[in-house]
mmCIF file of C-alpha atoms and ligand atoms in Angstrom:
data_model
loop_
_atom_site.group_PDB
_atom_site.id
_atom_site.type_symbol
_atom_site.label_atom_id
_atom_site.label_comp_id
_atom_site.label_asym_id
_atom_site.label_seq_id
_atom_site.Cartn_x
_atom_site.Cartn_y
_atom_site.Cartn_z
ATOM 1 C CA MET G 1 59.822 47.131 -13.864
ATOM 2 C CA PRO G 2 59.850 48.088 -17.531
ATOM 3 C CA ILE G 3 57.313 50.826 -18.230
ATOM 4 C CA ILE G 4 56.511 49.391 -21.660
ATOM 5 C CA GLN G 5 56.694 45.781 -22.683
ATOM 6 C CA LEU G 6 56.157 44.281 -26.134
ATOM 7 C CA GLN G 7 55.914 40.530 -26.474
ATOM 8 C CA ASN G 8 56.160 39.053 -29.994
ATOM 9 C CA VAL G 9 54.286 41.986 -31.480
ATOM 10 C CA SER G 10 53.312 42.008 -35.131
ATOM 11 C CA TYR G 11 51.126 44.475 -36.959
ATOM 12 C CA THR G 12 49.673 44.020 -40.427
ATOM 13 C CA TYR G 13 47.796 46.754 -42.290
ATOM 14 C CA ASN G 14 44.878 45.569 -44.427
ATOM 15 C CA ALA G 15 45.211 42.075 -42.984
ATOM 16 C CA GLY G 16 43.410 39.475 -45.053
ATOM 17 C CA SER G 17 43.349 41.557 -48.217
ATOM 18 C CA ARG G 18 45.603 41.472 -51.253
ATOM 19 C CA ASP G 19 47.442 44.654 -50.339
ATOM 20 C CA LYS G 20 48.310 43.673 -46.797
ATOM 21 C CA VAL G 21 51.509 45.142 -45.351
ATOM 22 C CA GLU G 22 53.384 43.487 -42.516
ATOM 23 C CA ALA G 23 54.691 46.680 -40.946
ATOM 24 C CA VAL G 24 55.945 45.288 -37.617
ATOM 25 C CA LYS G 25 57.189 41.726 -37.314
ATOM 26 C CA ASP G 26 57.600 39.788 -34.111
ATOM 27 C CA VAL G 27 59.032 42.556 -31.972
ATOM 28 C CA THR G 28 59.879 41.787 -28.362
ATOM 29 C CA LEU G 29 61.073 44.800 -26.454
ATOM 30 C CA GLN G 30 61.184 46.367 -23.017
ATOM 31 C CA ILE G 31 61.535 50.052 -22.320
ATOM 32 C CA GLU G 32 62.911 50.891 -18.881
ATOM 33 C CA GLU G 33 61.349 53.739 -16.950
ATOM 34 C CA GLY G 34 63.465 56.901 -17.064
ATOM 35 C CA SER G 35 65.488 55.885 -20.104
ATOM 36 C CA PHE G 36 66.107 57.971 -23.214
ATOM 37 C CA VAL G 37 65.736 55.730 -26.233
ATOM 38 C CA ALA G 38 66.342 56.628 -29.861
ATOM 39 C CA LEU G 39 64.668 54.636 -32.615
ATOM 40 C CA VAL G 40 65.987 54.860 -36.164
ATOM 41 C CA GLY G 41 65.364 53.102 -39.447
ATOM 42 C CA HIS G 42 64.878 54.121 -43.059
ATOM 43 C CA ASN G 43 61.459 55.120 -44.443
ATOM 44 C CA GLY G 44 58.888 52.388 -44.180
ATOM 45 C CA SER G 45 60.831 50.321 -41.645
ATOM 46 C CA GLY G 46 57.885 50.373 -39.237
ATOM 47 C CA LYS G 47 58.855 53.072 -36.727
ATOM 48 C CA SER G 48 55.588 55.012 -36.747
ATOM 49 C CA THR G 49 53.571 51.822 -36.621
ATOM 50 C CA LEU G 50 55.578 50.718 -33.610
ATOM 51 C CA ALA G 51 55.024 54.130 -31.984
ATOM 52 C CA LYS G 52 51.264 53.870 -32.444
ATOM 53 C CA LEU G 53 51.301 50.417 -30.884
ATOM 54 C CA LEU G 54 52.871 51.866 -27.745
ATOM 55 C CA ASN G 55 49.823 53.844 -26.695
ATOM 56 C CA GLY G 56 47.000 51.837 -28.148
ATOM 57 C CA LEU G 57 46.443 53.990 -31.241
ATOM 58 C CA LEU G 58 46.975 50.646 -32.998
ATOM 59 C CA LEU G 59 46.437 47.241 -31.437
ATOM 60 C CA PRO G 60 48.766 44.371 -32.341
ATOM 61 C CA THR G 61 47.620 41.857 -34.938
ATOM 62 C CA SER G 62 49.398 39.301 -32.774
ATOM 63 C CA GLY G 63 51.406 39.475 -29.558
ATOM 64 C CA SER G 64 50.856 41.929 -26.738
ATOM 65 C CA VAL G 65 51.813 45.436 -25.657
ATOM 66 C CA SER G 66 51.567 46.509 -22.058
ATOM 67 C CA VAL G 67 52.093 49.861 -20.406
ATOM 68 C CA TYR G 68 52.711 49.712 -16.656
ATOM 69 C CA GLY G 69 51.553 46.127 -16.874
ATOM 70 C CA ILE G 70 48.219 47.019 -18.497
ATOM 71 C CA ASP G 71 47.534 45.350 -21.843
ATOM 72 C CA THR G 72 46.650 47.949 -24.509
ATOM 73 C CA LYS G 73 43.894 45.598 -25.708
ATOM 74 C CA ARG G 74 41.955 46.275 -22.506
ATOM 75 C CA SER G 75 39.653 48.914 -23.917
ATOM 76 C CA GLU G 76 38.486 50.109 -20.506
ATOM 77 C CA SER G 77 42.069 51.227 -19.767
ATOM 78 C CA ILE G 78 42.748 53.001 -23.027
ATOM 79 C CA TYR G 79 42.492 56.529 -21.524
ATOM 80 C CA GLU G 80 44.866 55.563 -18.763
ATOM 81 C CA ILE G 81 47.322 54.265 -21.349
ATOM 82 C CA ARG G 82 47.017 57.307 -23.640
ATOM 83 C CA LYS G 83 47.486 59.570 -20.639
ATOM 84 C CA ASN G 84 50.706 57.780 -19.699
ATOM 85 C CA VAL G 85 52.185 57.689 -23.188
ATOM 86 C CA GLY G 86 52.090 61.084 -24.900
ATOM 87 C CA MET G 87 52.943 61.471 -28.579
ATOM 88 C CA VAL G 88 54.283 64.356 -30.604
ATOM 89 C CA PHE G 89 54.238 63.977 -34.383
ATOM 90 C CA GLN G 90 56.116 65.399 -37.325
ATOM 91 C CA ASN G 91 54.087 68.334 -38.541
ATOM 92 C CA PRO G 92 53.751 71.057 -35.900
ATOM 93 C CA ASP G 93 50.939 72.758 -37.821
ATOM 94 C CA ASN G 94 48.684 69.725 -37.505
ATOM 95 C CA GLN G 95 49.006 69.733 -33.730
ATOM 96 C CA MET G 96 47.777 73.243 -32.985
ATOM 97 C CA ILE G 97 44.205 73.453 -31.853
ATOM 98 C CA ALA G 98 43.555 76.860 -30.319
ATOM 99 C CA SER G 99 44.549 80.334 -31.473
ATOM 100 C CA ILE G 100 46.079 81.287 -28.122
ATOM 101 C CA VAL G 101 48.985 79.362 -26.650
ATOM 102 C CA GLU G 102 47.555 78.821 -23.165
ATOM 103 C CA ASP G 103 44.245 77.512 -24.548
ATOM 104 C CA ASP G 104 46.141 75.134 -26.765
ATOM 105 C CA ILE G 105 48.079 73.690 -23.828
ATOM 106 C CA ALA G 106 44.917 73.492 -21.709
ATOM 107 C CA PHE G 107 43.078 71.432 -24.330
ATOM 108 C CA GLY G 108 44.445 68.044 -23.245
ATOM 109 C CA PRO G 109 43.778 68.299 -19.506
ATOM 110 C CA GLU G 110 40.378 69.928 -20.178
ATOM 111 C CA ASN G 111 39.386 66.858 -22.162
ATOM 112 C CA LEU G 112 40.456 64.664 -19.285
ATOM 113 C CA GLY G 113 38.186 66.610 -16.941
ATOM 114 C CA VAL G 114 41.015 68.082 -14.874
ATOM 115 C CA GLU G 115 39.775 70.856 -12.598
ATOM 116 C CA ARG G 116 40.322 74.502 -13.565
ATOM 117 C CA GLU G 117 42.938 75.460 -10.951
ATOM 118 C CA GLU G 118 45.016 72.406 -11.716
ATOM 119 C CA ILE G 119 44.822 73.160 -15.441
ATOM 120 C CA ILE G 120 46.189 76.645 -14.836
ATOM 121 C CA ARG G 121 49.059 75.199 -12.815
ATOM 122 C CA ARG G 122 49.824 72.628 -15.476
ATOM 123 C CA VAL G 123 49.782 75.163 -18.311
ATOM 124 C CA ASP G 124 52.307 77.342 -16.479
ATOM 125 C CA TRP G 125 54.450 74.361 -15.594
ATOM 126 C CA ALA G 126 54.403 72.893 -19.112
ATOM 127 C CA LEU G 127 55.252 76.226 -20.738
ATOM 128 C CA GLU G 128 58.104 76.734 -18.318
ATOM 129 C CA LYS G 129 59.441 73.253 -19.054
ATOM 130 C CA VAL G 130 59.676 73.977 -22.767
ATOM 131 C CA GLY G 131 61.018 77.506 -22.253
ATOM 132 C CA MET G 132 57.915 79.208 -23.664
ATOM 133 C CA SER G 133 56.461 80.948 -20.593
ATOM 134 C CA GLU G 134 56.682 84.402 -22.136
ATOM 135 C CA HIS G 135 54.528 83.247 -25.062
ATOM 136 C CA LYS G 136 51.550 82.229 -22.931
ATOM 137 C CA LYS G 137 49.226 84.762 -24.564
ATOM 138 C CA GLY G 138 50.845 84.425 -27.983
ATOM 139 C CA THR G 139 49.534 82.997 -31.238
ATOM 140 C CA PRO G 140 50.830 79.483 -32.035
ATOM 141 C CA PHE G 141 50.420 79.927 -35.790
ATOM 142 C CA LYS G 142 52.928 82.771 -35.887
ATOM 143 C CA MET G 143 55.734 80.891 -34.218
ATOM 144 C CA SER G 144 58.823 79.224 -35.638
ATOM 145 C CA GLY G 145 58.805 75.482 -36.275
ATOM 146 C CA GLY G 146 60.944 74.843 -33.206
ATOM 147 C CA GLN G 147 58.637 76.912 -31.016
ATOM 148 C CA LYS G 148 55.573 75.136 -32.384
ATOM 149 C CA GLN G 149 57.048 71.733 -31.605
ATOM 150 C CA ARG G 150 57.956 72.899 -28.106
ATOM 151 C CA LEU G 151 54.316 73.951 -27.701
ATOM 152 C CA ALA G 152 53.191 70.560 -28.972
ATOM 153 C CA ILE G 153 55.400 68.985 -26.313
ATOM 154 C CA ALA G 154 53.937 71.332 -23.681
ATOM 155 C CA GLY G 155 50.446 70.269 -24.775
ATOM 156 C CA VAL G 156 51.390 66.646 -24.161
ATOM 157 C CA LEU G 157 53.146 67.481 -20.878
ATOM 158 C CA ALA G 158 49.975 69.071 -19.536
ATOM 159 C CA ILE G 159 48.487 65.580 -19.560
ATOM 160 C CA LYS G 160 51.346 64.525 -17.251
ATOM 161 C CA PRO G 161 52.562 61.540 -19.251
ATOM 162 C CA ARG G 162 55.273 59.203 -17.974
ATOM 163 C CA VAL G 163 56.479 58.493 -21.495
ATOM 164 C CA LEU G 164 57.001 60.967 -24.309
ATOM 165 C CA VAL G 165 57.175 59.566 -27.837
ATOM 166 C CA LEU G 166 58.553 61.948 -30.444
ATOM 167 C CA ASP G 167 57.799 60.615 -33.924
ATOM 168 C CA GLU G 168 60.165 62.501 -36.235
ATOM 169 C CA SER G 169 59.198 65.634 -34.347
ATOM 170 C CA THR G 170 62.291 67.453 -35.542
ATOM 171 C CA ALA G 171 62.079 66.375 -39.186
ATOM 172 C CA MET G 172 60.552 69.620 -40.432
ATOM 173 C CA LEU G 173 62.739 71.913 -38.343
ATOM 174 C CA ASP G 174 65.896 73.848 -39.110
ATOM 175 C CA PRO G 175 69.055 72.967 -37.128
ATOM 176 C CA ARG G 176 68.280 75.512 -34.452
ATOM 177 C CA GLY G 177 64.708 74.266 -34.020
ATOM 178 C CA ARG G 178 65.999 70.725 -33.817
ATOM 179 C CA ARG G 179 68.441 71.645 -31.094
ATOM 180 C CA GLU G 180 65.698 73.444 -29.129
ATOM 181 C CA VAL G 181 63.416 70.422 -29.224
ATOM 182 C CA MET G 182 66.163 67.939 -28.352
ATOM 183 C CA GLN G 183 67.251 70.152 -25.467
ATOM 184 C CA VAL G 184 63.707 70.145 -24.073
ATOM 185 C CA ALA G 185 63.420 66.369 -24.446
ATOM 186 C CA LYS G 186 66.719 65.829 -22.631
ATOM 187 C CA GLU G 187 65.747 68.120 -19.765
ATOM 188 C CA LEU G 188 62.388 66.420 -19.326
ATOM 189 C CA ASN G 189 64.172 63.105 -19.166
ATOM 190 C CA ARG G 190 66.830 64.224 -16.691
ATOM 191 C CA GLN G 191 64.813 66.560 -14.494
ATOM 192 C CA GLU G 192 61.345 65.025 -14.545
ATOM 193 C CA GLY G 193 62.342 61.405 -15.092
ATOM 194 C CA ILE G 194 60.069 61.183 -18.131
ATOM 195 C CA THR G 195 60.922 58.242 -20.365
ATOM 196 C CA VAL G 196 61.658 59.516 -23.879
ATOM 197 C CA ILE G 197 61.421 57.544 -27.099
ATOM 198 C CA ASN G 198 62.797 59.652 -29.908
ATOM 199 C CA ILE G 199 62.083 58.388 -33.402
ATOM 200 C CA THR G 200 64.318 60.176 -35.811
ATOM 201 C CA HIS G 201 66.131 59.907 -39.089
ATOM 202 C CA TYR G 202 68.937 62.115 -37.814
ATOM 203 C CA MET G 203 71.606 59.753 -36.619
ATOM 204 C CA ASP G 204 73.223 62.537 -34.620
ATOM 205 C CA GLU G 205 70.105 62.838 -32.450
ATOM 206 C CA ALA G 206 70.581 59.217 -31.513
ATOM 207 C CA LEU G 207 73.972 59.992 -30.114
ATOM 208 C CA GLY G 208 72.808 61.465 -26.838
ATOM 209 C CA ALA G 209 70.429 58.562 -26.145
ATOM 210 C CA ASP G 210 71.033 55.855 -23.535
ATOM 211 C CA ARG G 211 69.985 53.255 -26.020
ATOM 212 C CA LEU G 212 69.656 53.115 -29.783
ATOM 213 C CA ILE G 213 67.202 50.773 -31.457
ATOM 214 C CA VAL G 214 67.474 50.225 -35.210
ATOM 215 C CA MET G 215 64.551 48.915 -37.253
ATOM 216 C CA ASN G 216 64.641 47.410 -40.710
ATOM 217 C CA GLU G 217 61.693 45.916 -42.596
ATOM 218 C CA GLY G 218 59.522 45.748 -39.499
ATOM 219 C CA LYS G 219 62.100 44.116 -37.280
ATOM 220 C CA ILE G 220 64.489 45.298 -34.623
ATOM 221 C CA VAL G 221 67.934 44.594 -36.028
ATOM 222 C CA LEU G 222 70.189 46.410 -33.558
ATOM 223 C CA ASP G 223 69.589 47.444 -29.966
ATOM 224 C CA ASP G 224 72.587 48.738 -28.057
ATOM 225 C CA THR G 225 74.386 51.859 -26.893
ATOM 226 C CA PRO G 226 74.719 54.475 -29.667
ATOM 227 C CA SER G 227 78.487 54.093 -29.901
ATOM 228 C CA LYS G 228 78.234 50.321 -30.302
ATOM 229 C CA VAL G 229 75.544 50.742 -32.966
ATOM 230 C CA PHE G 230 77.480 53.431 -34.845
ATOM 231 C CA ALA G 231 80.512 51.166 -34.849
ATOM 232 C CA GLN G 232 78.619 48.931 -37.293
ATOM 233 C CA HIS G 233 79.099 51.347 -40.216
ATOM 234 C CA GLU G 234 78.995 48.730 -42.924
ATOM 235 C CA TYR G 235 75.876 47.024 -41.657
ATOM 236 C CA LEU G 236 74.105 50.365 -41.233
ATOM 237 C CA LYS G 237 74.988 51.227 -44.800
ATOM 238 C CA SER G 238 73.519 47.924 -45.996
ATOM 239 C CA ILE G 239 70.146 48.858 -44.479
ATOM 240 C CA LYS G 240 70.308 52.352 -45.981
ATOM 241 C CA LEU G 241 71.353 54.113 -42.826
ATOM 242 C CA SER G 242 74.598 55.908 -42.459
ATOM 243 C CA VAL G 243 76.243 58.284 -40.122
ATOM 244 C CA PRO G 244 76.686 61.469 -42.174
ATOM 245 C CA PRO G 245 80.430 62.055 -42.730
ATOM 246 C CA VAL G 246 80.313 65.463 -41.092
ATOM 247 C CA THR G 247 78.521 64.001 -38.093
ATOM 248 C CA ALA G 248 81.015 61.143 -37.993
ATOM 249 C CA LEU G 249 83.837 63.695 -37.849
ATOM 250 C CA ALA G 250 82.108 65.675 -35.072
ATOM 251 C CA VAL G 251 81.513 62.447 -33.167
ATOM 252 C CA ARG G 252 85.190 61.547 -33.418
ATOM 253 C CA LEU G 253 86.197 64.998 -32.210
ATOM 254 C CA ALA G 254 83.762 64.679 -29.289
ATOM 255 C CA GLU G 255 85.253 61.291 -28.445
ATOM 256 C CA GLN G 256 88.661 62.966 -28.284
ATOM 257 C CA GLY G 257 87.306 65.408 -25.716
ATOM 258 C CA VAL G 258 86.529 68.398 -27.967
ATOM 259 C CA PRO G 259 83.389 70.026 -26.495
ATOM 260 C CA ILE G 260 81.664 70.122 -29.862
ATOM 261 C CA ASP G 261 77.939 69.913 -30.546
ATOM 262 C CA THR G 262 77.675 66.726 -32.602
ATOM 263 C CA ALA G 263 74.260 67.695 -33.987
ATOM 264 C CA VAL G 264 75.784 68.864 -37.242
ATOM 265 C CA THR G 265 74.934 67.356 -40.592
ATOM 266 C CA THR G 266 76.341 69.850 -43.092
ATOM 267 C CA LYS G 267 79.771 71.380 -43.684
ATOM 268 C CA GLU G 268 78.361 74.827 -42.922
ATOM 269 C CA GLU G 269 77.064 73.742 -39.532
ATOM 270 C CA LEU G 270 80.363 72.070 -38.693
ATOM 271 C CA VAL G 271 82.306 75.196 -39.635
ATOM 272 C CA GLU G 272 79.931 77.341 -37.578
ATOM 273 C CA GLU G 273 80.346 75.019 -34.625
ATOM 274 C CA LEU G 274 84.146 74.989 -34.911
ATOM 275 C CA CYS G 275 84.215 78.804 -35.108
ATOM 276 C CA ARG G 276 82.108 78.957 -31.972
ATOM 277 C CA LEU G 277 84.701 76.865 -30.158
ATOM 278 C CA LEU G 278 87.607 79.107 -31.135
HETATM 279 P P1 LIG O 301 58.272 54.459 -40.831
HETATM 280 O O1 LIG O 301 57.614 55.292 -39.792
HETATM 281 O O2 LIG O 301 59.493 53.755 -40.370
HETATM 282 O O3 LIG O 301 58.538 55.226 -42.097
HETATM 283 P P2 LIG O 301 55.694 53.154 -41.060
HETATM 284 O O4 LIG O 301 55.402 52.503 -39.771
HETATM 285 O O5 LIG O 301 55.012 54.447 -41.344
HETATM 286 O O6 LIG O 301 57.275 53.278 -41.234
HETATM 287 O O7 LIG O 301 55.332 52.167 -42.239
HETATM 288 C C1 LIG O 301 55.703 50.794 -42.231
HETATM 289 C C2 LIG O 301 55.067 50.111 -43.448
HETATM 290 O O8 LIG O 301 53.664 50.141 -43.313
HETATM 291 C C3 LIG O 301 55.375 50.809 -44.773
HETATM 292 O O9 LIG O 301 55.504 49.818 -45.763
HETATM 293 C C4 LIG O 301 54.149 51.655 -45.000
HETATM 294 O O10 LIG O 301 53.939 51.869 -46.382
HETATM 295 C C5 LIG O 301 53.052 50.802 -44.409
HETATM 296 N N1 LIG O 301 51.934 51.606 -43.871
HETATM 297 C C6 LIG O 301 52.010 52.608 -42.975
HETATM 298 N N2 LIG O 301 50.805 53.110 -42.694
HETATM 299 C C7 LIG O 301 49.925 52.393 -43.448
HETATM 300 C C8 LIG O 301 48.504 52.429 -43.613
HETATM 301 N N3 LIG O 301 47.745 53.280 -42.923
HETATM 302 N N4 LIG O 301 47.954 51.541 -44.470
HETATM 303 C C9 LIG O 301 48.701 50.660 -45.159
HETATM 304 N N5 LIG O 301 50.040 50.579 -45.052
HETATM 305 C C10 LIG O 301 50.653 51.429 -44.199
HETATM 306 MG MG1 LIG O 302 57.249 57.349 -39.661
#
């Protein structure tokens, strides 16, 4: 059974007024449980709107969204839906609540009324999952961008979601921070079976996904394996998406069996990566 199902979903901001925006148009989509999906598209293509439709933060103007078979329009189930579909956003600083790491992670389950002992277990588990156990008593505000985003993920994990949606969660990070966050997302997918939907504008991040969905002007225009999508260079270019040349080179090397990290977007990173291999 698909964990998330969208049937002819459209979403219009300011519907009925002069400045209405049709952000998502007639999207039909199924997300399989346990999959790792990347979603790309240039600015304004509707990715964040789609993300917010997945957990009931927005309700479709027309069509339906269901999570585990429950329609997001059923208001009595909204907590259940939000609990199942956790979201991490772009700016790590906007996602910190408490001044001590463990309190920050505990915030979600506390709000759900989880009992104290279970909260303690979850905080330890979530911090371990994102590789931040030693920072339990630390101060979130003093951490690097990558660490902050890993804490934001831990905060969501403490709610025990089945789906993790990352909405450009690596956009403000340096290459190292990006790698840290992607590593965590991949491990959660492989080890915990958590379904991951990674919205990104880094085409290289899409590479490791099982499935790559491309949006343009509110519609899904490509939905296939990353290699099949990347093969459509010309089309991608026409919708203002392109595989960065350096990434394209790394991808080709990886295809030839070179154990290179393809998450490189600049010459400097490629050189660094090649030196590491020598
Ligand atoms: P993406 O995440 O791909 O950049 P968004 O989903 O944020 O795209 O935006 C899709 C379209 O909806 C854009 O044209 C954007 O300007 C518009 N939009 C987004 N949020 C709002 C809002 N709160 N009110 C009105 N228009 C919005
Ligand atoms: Mg967005």
